[in-house]
Coordinates of C-alpha atoms and ligand atoms in Angstrom, one line a residue:
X1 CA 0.7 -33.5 -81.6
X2 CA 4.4 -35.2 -81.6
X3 CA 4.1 -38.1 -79.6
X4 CA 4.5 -41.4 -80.7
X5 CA 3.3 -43.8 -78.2
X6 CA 4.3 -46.8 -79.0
X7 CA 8.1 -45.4 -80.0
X8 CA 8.0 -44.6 -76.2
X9 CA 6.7 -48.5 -75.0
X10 CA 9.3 -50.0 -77.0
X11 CA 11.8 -48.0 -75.1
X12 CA 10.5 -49.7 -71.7
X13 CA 11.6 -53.5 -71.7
X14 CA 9.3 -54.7 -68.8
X15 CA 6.0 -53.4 -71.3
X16 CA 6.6 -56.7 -73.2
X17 CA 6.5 -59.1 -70.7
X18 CA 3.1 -61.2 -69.7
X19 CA 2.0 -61.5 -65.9
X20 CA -0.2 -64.6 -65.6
X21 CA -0.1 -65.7 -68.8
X22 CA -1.0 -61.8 -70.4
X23 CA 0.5 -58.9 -71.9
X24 CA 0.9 -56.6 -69.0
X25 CA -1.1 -53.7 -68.4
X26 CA 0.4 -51.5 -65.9
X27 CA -1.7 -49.0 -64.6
X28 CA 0.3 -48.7 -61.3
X29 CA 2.5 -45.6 -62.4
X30 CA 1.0 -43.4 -59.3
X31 CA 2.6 -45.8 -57.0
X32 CA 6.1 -45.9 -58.9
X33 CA 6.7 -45.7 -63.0
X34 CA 8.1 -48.2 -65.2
X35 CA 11.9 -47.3 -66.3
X36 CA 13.6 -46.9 -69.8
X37 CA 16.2 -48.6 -71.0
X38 CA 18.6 -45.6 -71.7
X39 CA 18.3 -45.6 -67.3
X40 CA 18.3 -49.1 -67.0
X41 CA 22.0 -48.7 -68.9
X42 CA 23.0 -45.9 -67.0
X43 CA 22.6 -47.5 -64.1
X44 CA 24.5 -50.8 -65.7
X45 CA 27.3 -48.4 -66.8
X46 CA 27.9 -46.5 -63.4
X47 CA 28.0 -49.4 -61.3
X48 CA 30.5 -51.3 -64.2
X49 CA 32.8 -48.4 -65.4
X50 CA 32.2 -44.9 -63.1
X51 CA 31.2 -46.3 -60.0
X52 CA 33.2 -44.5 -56.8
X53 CA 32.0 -42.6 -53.5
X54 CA 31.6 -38.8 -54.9
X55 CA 32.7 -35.2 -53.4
X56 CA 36.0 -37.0 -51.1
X57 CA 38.3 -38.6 -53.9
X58 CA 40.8 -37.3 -55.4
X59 CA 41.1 -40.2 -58.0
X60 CA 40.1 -40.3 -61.0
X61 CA 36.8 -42.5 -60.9
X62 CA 35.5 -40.2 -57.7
X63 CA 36.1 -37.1 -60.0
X64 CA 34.0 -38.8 -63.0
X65 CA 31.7 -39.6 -60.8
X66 CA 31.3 -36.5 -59.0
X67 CA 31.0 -34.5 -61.9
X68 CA 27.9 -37.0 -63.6
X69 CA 25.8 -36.9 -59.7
X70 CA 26.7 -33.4 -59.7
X71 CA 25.9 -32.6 -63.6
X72 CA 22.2 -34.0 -62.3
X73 CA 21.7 -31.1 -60.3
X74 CA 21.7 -29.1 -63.3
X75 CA 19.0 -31.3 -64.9
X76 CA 16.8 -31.1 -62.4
X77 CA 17.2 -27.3 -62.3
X78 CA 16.4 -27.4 -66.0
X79 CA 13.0 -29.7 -65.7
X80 CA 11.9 -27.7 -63.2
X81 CA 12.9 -23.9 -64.5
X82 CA 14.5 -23.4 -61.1
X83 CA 17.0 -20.0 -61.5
X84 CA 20.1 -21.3 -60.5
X85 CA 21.1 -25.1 -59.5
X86 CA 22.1 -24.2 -56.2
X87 CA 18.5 -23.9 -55.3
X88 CA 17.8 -28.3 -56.0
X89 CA 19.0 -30.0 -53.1
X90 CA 19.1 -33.5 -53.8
X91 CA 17.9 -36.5 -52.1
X92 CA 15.9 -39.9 -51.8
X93 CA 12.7 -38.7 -52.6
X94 CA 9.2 -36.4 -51.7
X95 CA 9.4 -37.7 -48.2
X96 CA 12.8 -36.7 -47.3
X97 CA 12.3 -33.2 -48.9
X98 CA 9.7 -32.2 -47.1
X99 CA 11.0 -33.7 -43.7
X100 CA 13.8 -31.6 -44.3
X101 CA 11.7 -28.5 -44.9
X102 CA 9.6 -29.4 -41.6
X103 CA 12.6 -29.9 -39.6
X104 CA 15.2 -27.4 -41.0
X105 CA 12.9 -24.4 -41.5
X106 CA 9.1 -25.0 -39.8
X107 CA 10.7 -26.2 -36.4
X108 CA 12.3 -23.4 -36.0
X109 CA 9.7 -20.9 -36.6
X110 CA 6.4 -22.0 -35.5
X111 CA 5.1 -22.3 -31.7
X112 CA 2.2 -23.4 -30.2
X113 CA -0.4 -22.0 -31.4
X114 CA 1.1 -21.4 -35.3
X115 CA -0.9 -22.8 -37.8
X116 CA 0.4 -25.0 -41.0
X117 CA -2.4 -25.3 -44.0
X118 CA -3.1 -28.4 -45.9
X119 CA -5.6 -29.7 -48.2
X120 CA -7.1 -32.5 -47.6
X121 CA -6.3 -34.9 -50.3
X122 CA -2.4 -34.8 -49.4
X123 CA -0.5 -37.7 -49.4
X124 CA 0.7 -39.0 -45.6
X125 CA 4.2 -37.6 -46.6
X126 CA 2.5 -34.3 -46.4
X127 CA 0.9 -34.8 -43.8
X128 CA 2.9 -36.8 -41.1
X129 CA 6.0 -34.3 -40.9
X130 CA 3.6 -32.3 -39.5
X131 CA 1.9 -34.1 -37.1
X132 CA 5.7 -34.2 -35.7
X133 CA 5.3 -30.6 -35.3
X134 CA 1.9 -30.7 -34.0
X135 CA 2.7 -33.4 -31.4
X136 CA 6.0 -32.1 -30.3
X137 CA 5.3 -28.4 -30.8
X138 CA 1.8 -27.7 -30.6
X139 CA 1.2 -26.6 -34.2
X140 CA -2.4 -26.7 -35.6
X141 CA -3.1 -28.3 -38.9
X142 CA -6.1 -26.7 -40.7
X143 CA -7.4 -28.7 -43.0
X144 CA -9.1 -27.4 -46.7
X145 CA -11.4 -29.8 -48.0
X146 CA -12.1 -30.6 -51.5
X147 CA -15.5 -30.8 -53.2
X148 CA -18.1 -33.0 -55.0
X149 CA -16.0 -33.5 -57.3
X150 CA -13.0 -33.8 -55.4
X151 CA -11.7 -29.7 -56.7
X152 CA -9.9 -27.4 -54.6
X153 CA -11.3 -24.1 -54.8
X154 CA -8.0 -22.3 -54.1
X155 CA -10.0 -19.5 -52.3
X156 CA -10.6 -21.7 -49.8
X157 CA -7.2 -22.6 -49.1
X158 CA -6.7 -18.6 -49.6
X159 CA -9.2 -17.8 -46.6
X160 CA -7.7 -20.8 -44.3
X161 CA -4.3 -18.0 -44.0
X162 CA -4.8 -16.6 -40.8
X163 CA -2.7 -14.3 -38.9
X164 CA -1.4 -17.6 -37.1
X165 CA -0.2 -19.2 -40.6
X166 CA 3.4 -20.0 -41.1
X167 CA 3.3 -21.9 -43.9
X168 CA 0.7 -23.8 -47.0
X169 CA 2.0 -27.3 -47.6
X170 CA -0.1 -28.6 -51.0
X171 CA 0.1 -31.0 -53.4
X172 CA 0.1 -30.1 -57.2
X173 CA -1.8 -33.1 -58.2
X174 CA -3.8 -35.4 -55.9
X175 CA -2.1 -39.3 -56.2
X176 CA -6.0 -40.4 -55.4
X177 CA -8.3 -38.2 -57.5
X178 CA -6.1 -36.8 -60.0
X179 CA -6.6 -33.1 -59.3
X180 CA -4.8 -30.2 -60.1
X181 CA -4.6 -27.5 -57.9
X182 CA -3.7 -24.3 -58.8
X183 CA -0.7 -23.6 -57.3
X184 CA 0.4 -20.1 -58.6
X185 CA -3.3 -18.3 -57.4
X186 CA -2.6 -20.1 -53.8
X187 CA 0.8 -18.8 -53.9
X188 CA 0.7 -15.3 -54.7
X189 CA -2.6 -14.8 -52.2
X190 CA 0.0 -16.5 -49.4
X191 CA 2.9 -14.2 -50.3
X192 CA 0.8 -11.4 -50.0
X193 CA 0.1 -12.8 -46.7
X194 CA 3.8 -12.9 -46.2
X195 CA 3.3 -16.8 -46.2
X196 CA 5.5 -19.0 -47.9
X197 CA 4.2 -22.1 -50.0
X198 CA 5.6 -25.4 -50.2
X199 CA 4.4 -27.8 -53.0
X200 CA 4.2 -31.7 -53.1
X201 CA 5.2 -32.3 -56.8
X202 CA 5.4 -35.8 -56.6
X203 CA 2.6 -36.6 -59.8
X204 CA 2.2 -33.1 -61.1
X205 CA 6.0 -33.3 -62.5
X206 CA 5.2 -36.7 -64.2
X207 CA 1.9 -35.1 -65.6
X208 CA 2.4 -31.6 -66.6
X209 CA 4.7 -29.2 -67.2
X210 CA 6.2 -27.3 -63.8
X211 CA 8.0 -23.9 -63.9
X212 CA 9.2 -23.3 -60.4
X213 CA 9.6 -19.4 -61.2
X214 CA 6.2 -19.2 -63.0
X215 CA 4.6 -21.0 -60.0
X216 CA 6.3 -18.6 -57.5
X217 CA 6.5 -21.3 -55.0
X218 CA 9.1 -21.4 -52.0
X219 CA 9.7 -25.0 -51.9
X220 CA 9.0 -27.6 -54.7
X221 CA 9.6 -31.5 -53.8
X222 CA 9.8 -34.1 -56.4
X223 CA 10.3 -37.7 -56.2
X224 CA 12.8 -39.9 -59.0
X225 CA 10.9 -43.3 -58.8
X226 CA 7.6 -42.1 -60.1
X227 CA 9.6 -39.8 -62.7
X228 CA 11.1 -42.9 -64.8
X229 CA 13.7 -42.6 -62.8
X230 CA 15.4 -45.1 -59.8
X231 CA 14.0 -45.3 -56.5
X232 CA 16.0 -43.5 -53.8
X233 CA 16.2 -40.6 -56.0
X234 CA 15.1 -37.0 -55.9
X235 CA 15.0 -33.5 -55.0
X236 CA 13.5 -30.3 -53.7
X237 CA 13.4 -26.9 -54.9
X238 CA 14.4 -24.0 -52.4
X239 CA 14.1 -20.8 -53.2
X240 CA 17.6 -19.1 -52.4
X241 CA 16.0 -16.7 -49.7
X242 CA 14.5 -19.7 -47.8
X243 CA 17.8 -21.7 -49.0
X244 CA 19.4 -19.2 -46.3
X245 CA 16.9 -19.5 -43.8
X246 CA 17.0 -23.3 -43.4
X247 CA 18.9 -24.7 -40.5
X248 CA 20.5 -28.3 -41.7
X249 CA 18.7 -31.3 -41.1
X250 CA 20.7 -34.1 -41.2
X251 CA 24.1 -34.3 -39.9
X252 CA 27.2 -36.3 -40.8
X253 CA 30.0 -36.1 -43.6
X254 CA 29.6 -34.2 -47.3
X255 CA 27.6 -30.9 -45.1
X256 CA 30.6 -30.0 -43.4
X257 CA 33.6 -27.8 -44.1
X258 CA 35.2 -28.3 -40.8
X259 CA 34.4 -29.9 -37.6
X260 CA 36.1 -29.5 -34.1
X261 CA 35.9 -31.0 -30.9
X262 CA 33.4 -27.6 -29.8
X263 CA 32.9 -26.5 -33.4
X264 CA 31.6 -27.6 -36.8
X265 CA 30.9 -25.1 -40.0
X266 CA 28.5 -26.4 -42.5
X267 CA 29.2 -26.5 -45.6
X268 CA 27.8 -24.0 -48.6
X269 CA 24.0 -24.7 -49.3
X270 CA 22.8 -26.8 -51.0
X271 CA 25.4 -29.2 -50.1
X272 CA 25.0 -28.5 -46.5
X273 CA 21.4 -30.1 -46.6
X274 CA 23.1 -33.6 -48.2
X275 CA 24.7 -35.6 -45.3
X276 CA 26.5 -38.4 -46.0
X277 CA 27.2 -40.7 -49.0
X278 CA 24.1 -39.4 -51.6
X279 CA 21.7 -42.7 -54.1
X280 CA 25.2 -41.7 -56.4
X281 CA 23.9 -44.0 -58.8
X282 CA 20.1 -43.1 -58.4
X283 CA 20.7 -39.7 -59.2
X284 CA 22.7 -40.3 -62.3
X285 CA 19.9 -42.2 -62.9
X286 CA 17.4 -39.6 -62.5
X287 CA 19.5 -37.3 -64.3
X288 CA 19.2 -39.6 -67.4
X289 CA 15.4 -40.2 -67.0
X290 CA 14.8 -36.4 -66.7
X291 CA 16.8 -35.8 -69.9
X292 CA 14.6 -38.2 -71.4
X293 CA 11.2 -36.7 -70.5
X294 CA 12.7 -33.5 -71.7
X295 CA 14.0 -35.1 -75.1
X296 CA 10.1 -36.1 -75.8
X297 CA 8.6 -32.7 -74.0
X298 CA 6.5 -32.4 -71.1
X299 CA 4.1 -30.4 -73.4
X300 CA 4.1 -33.5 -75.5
X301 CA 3.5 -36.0 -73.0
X302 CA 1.0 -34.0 -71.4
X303 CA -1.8 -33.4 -74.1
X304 CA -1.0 -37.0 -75.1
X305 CA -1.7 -37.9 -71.3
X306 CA -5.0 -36.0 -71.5
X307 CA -6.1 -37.6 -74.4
X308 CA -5.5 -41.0 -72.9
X309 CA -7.7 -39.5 -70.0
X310 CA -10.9 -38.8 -71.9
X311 CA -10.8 -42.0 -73.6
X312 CA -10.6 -43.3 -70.4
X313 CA -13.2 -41.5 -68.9
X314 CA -15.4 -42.2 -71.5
X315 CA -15.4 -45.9 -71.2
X316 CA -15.0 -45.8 -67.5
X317 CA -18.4 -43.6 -67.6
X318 CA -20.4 -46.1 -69.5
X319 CA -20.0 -48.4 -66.7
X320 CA -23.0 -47.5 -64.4
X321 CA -22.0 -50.3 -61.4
X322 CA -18.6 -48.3 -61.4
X323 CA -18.4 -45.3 -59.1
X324 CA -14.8 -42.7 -59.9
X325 CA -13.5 -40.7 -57.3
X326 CA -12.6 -37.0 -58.7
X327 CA -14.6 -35.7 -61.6
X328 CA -12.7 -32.7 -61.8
X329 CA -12.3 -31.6 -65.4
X330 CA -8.9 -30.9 -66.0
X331 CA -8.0 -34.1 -63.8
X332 CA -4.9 -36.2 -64.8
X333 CA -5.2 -39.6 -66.0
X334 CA -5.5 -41.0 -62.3
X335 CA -8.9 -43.2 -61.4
X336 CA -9.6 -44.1 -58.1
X337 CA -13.4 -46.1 -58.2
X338 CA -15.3 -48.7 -56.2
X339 CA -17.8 -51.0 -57.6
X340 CA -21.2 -51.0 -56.9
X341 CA -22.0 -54.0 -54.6
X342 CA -19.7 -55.1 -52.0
X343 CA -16.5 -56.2 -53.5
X344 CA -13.8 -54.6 -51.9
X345 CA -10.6 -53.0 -53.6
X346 CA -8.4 -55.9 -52.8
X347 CA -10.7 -58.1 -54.1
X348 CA -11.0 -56.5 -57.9
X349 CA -7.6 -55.6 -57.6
X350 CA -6.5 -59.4 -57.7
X351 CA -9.3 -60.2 -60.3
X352 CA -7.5 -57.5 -62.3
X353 CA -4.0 -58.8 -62.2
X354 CA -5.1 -62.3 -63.0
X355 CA -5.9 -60.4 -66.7
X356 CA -2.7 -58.8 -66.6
X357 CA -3.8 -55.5 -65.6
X358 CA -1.5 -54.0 -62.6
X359 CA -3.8 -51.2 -60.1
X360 CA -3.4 -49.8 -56.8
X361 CA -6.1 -51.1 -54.1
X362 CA -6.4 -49.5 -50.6
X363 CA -6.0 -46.0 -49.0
X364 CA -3.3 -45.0 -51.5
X365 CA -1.3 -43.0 -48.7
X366 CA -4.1 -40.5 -48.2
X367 CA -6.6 -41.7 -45.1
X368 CA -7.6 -38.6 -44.2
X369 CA -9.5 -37.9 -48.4
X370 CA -10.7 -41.4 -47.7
X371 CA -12.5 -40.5 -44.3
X372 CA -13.4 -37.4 -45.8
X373 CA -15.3 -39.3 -48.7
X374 CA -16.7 -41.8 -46.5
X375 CA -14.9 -44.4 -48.1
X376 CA -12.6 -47.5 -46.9
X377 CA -10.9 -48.2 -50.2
X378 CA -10.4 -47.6 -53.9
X379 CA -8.5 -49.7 -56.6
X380 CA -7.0 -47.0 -58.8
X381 CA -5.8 -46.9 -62.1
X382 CA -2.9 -44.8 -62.8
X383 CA -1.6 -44.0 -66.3
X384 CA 1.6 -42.9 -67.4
X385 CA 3.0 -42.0 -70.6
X386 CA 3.3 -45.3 -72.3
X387 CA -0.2 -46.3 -71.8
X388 CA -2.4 -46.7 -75.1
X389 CA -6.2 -46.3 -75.2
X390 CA -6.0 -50.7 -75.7
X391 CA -4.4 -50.7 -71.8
X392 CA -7.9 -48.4 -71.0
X393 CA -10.1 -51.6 -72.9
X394 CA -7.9 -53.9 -71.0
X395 CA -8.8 -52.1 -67.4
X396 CA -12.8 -52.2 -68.9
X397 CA -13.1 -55.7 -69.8
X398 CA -11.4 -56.8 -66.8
X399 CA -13.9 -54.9 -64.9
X400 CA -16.8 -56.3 -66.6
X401 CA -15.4 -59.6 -65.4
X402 CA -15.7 -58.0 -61.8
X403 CA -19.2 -56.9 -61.9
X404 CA -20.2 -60.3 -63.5
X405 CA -18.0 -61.9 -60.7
X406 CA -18.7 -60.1 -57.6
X407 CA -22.5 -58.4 -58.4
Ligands
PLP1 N1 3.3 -37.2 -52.4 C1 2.5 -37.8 -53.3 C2 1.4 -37.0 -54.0 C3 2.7 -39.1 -53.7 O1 1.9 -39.7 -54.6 C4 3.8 -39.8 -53.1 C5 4.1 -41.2 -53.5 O2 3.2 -42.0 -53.6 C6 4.6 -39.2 -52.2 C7 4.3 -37.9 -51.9 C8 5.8 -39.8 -51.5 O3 6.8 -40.0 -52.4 P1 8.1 -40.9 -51.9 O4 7.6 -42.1 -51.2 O5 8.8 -41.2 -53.2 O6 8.9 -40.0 -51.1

């Protein structure tokens, strides 16, 4: 395997610094990922030499900038094996592409009555857009729920397509448990169903390898921050055929060609889903952190990732006061646990960071997995590709100091 760890940390300023008096451990990438220099300074250099609004100028710093935000949407369409560029439409993040796919091509096609599928274990921005419909429209949400071990048998999700179905909204990888779901069995039973499928790529990009084309999916959404990349930035996949179904979703400048007093013609897709002045300097941004996964190789990073997650495992197993949420096998290096005894998340979580070591403690965006497990709270541990097997004895001895503290 090619993958030199520590070539990667030393490429990540804030990985030196101490927090409270220790090295950091961050174990927090889930929530949002740690950025590389080579972004840092592309960011630095945008805003000091090629900063201007894009797509309006006719001057010579809007045209240099045009062409680097616009270059991105060739990146993207590159990291994600999408067929053409014209099917990434670009934006903040996860939560504003999948608004934009509730709004511009749900709305319009489901009733009262229509039914949406979801797992579970998504995440609220998965979740909430269509409660919108639900409350405004009458949609029904039916809900697939994971096992024991926090897997989603995709049959399952399969059998939940009813004649009623307009659409499966599911997440590639579970932010709580670390699941993976299989994606391309869910989406050619739904096609055969005549039912399109719209992924939540948020942390299976990060993680794994994703081939739009090979997936088969309709709609793919994927958010910068958590990619290396700046907040503010990201995208969504749209298949051309539901490119050309969509109705726009936001309105203003940049989606238009012309507008009248009783008239307004929307620009050529995917433009005519960007309203108004784009993150220009998040997306070049993005654009440079993408390049950079690439230049190391998802394939890389991920069998390095997975072998960060059995050492974890194994340590985090020998701990019999600890409980982890999602055993499933092929899981991602994401641990959600409670301790035995009554210390709650919050609690460990700021005996953690007084070691240096940086996890997520609450309901992680997901309330619905935690009422179906029965429980309030979880710290998790995310890891990312910088993390080394001495952040995993980091995360165990500060949770020894837990159980010695709290049991
Ligand atoms: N979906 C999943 C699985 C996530 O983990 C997150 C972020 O935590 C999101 C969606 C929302 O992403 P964003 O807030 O960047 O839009």
């Amino acid at each position: 395997m090619s993958f030199d760890v520590q070539a990667v940390r030393a490429d990540f300023p804030i990985l030196s610094r101490e927090v409270n008096g220790k090295p950091l451990v961050y174990l927090d990438s889930g929530a949002s990922a740690q950025k590389p220099q080579v972004v840092i300074d592309a960011i630095s250099y945008a805003y000091s030499y090629e900063y201007s609004n894009v797509h309006r100028g006719l001057h010579y710093l809007s045209n240099v900038a045009t062409e680097k935000y616009e270059s991105v949407r060739g990146v993207i369409a590159k990291f994600l094996n999408a067929g053409s560029e014209d099917e990434i439409v670009l934006n903040s993040g996860t939560t504003e592409g999948i608004n934009m796919v509730a709004y511009g091509w749900a709305m319009p096609r489901m009733e009262a009555g229509d039914e949406i599928v979801l797992s579970i274990m998504e995440h609220h921005a998965n979740i909430v857009p269509w409660h919108f419909l639900r409350e405004r429209q009458g949609i029904v949400i039916k809900w697939v729920d994971v096992d024991a071990n926090g897997d989603l048998d995709p049959q399952k999700v399969i059998d939940a397509i009813g004649p009623k179905t307009k659409l499966v909204a599911i997440t590639h990888l579970s932010n709580v448990l670390g699941t993976k779901v299989d994606v391309k069995s869910i989406t050619q039973a739904a096609h055969e169903k005549g039912v399109p499928v719209l992924v939540d790529g948020s942390q299976s990009a990060v993680h794994m390898p994703v081939d739009v084309q090979d997936l088969g999916v309709d709609f793919y959404a994927i958010t910068g921050h958590k990619l290396y990349g700046p907040s503010g930035s990201g995208a969504i996949y749209v298949r051309k055929d539901r490119m050309a179904e969509m109705r726009p979703f936001i309105g203003g400048g940049d989606m238009i060609r012309d507008v009248h007093r009783d008239e307004v013609i929307y620009n050529d897709a995917p433009m005519k889903f960007e309203a108004g002045t784009p993150g220009i300097v998040q997306t070049i941004g993005l654009g440079v952190a993408l390049e950079y996964i690439m230049s190391l190789g998802m394939a890389n990073i991920a069998a390095y990732e997975d072998s960060l997650r059995d050492y974890a495992r194994s340590k985090l197993d020998g701990l019999n006061w600890l409980n982890v949420q999602g055993q499933s096998a092929d899981k991602a290096a994401i641990f959600s646990f409670t301790l035995q005894g009554a210390a709650h998340a919050h609690d460990i979580s700021t005996v953690l960071d007084k070691k240096g070591v940086a996890v997520r403690a609450g309901q992680h965006c997901a309330q619905p997995l935690m009422e179906h497990m029965g429980i309030p709270a979880t710290c998790r541990a995310s890891f990312a590709m910088y993390n080394t097997t001495d952040d995993v004895d980091a995360l165990v001895d500060a949770l020894e100091l837990c159980h010695d503290l709290f049991a």
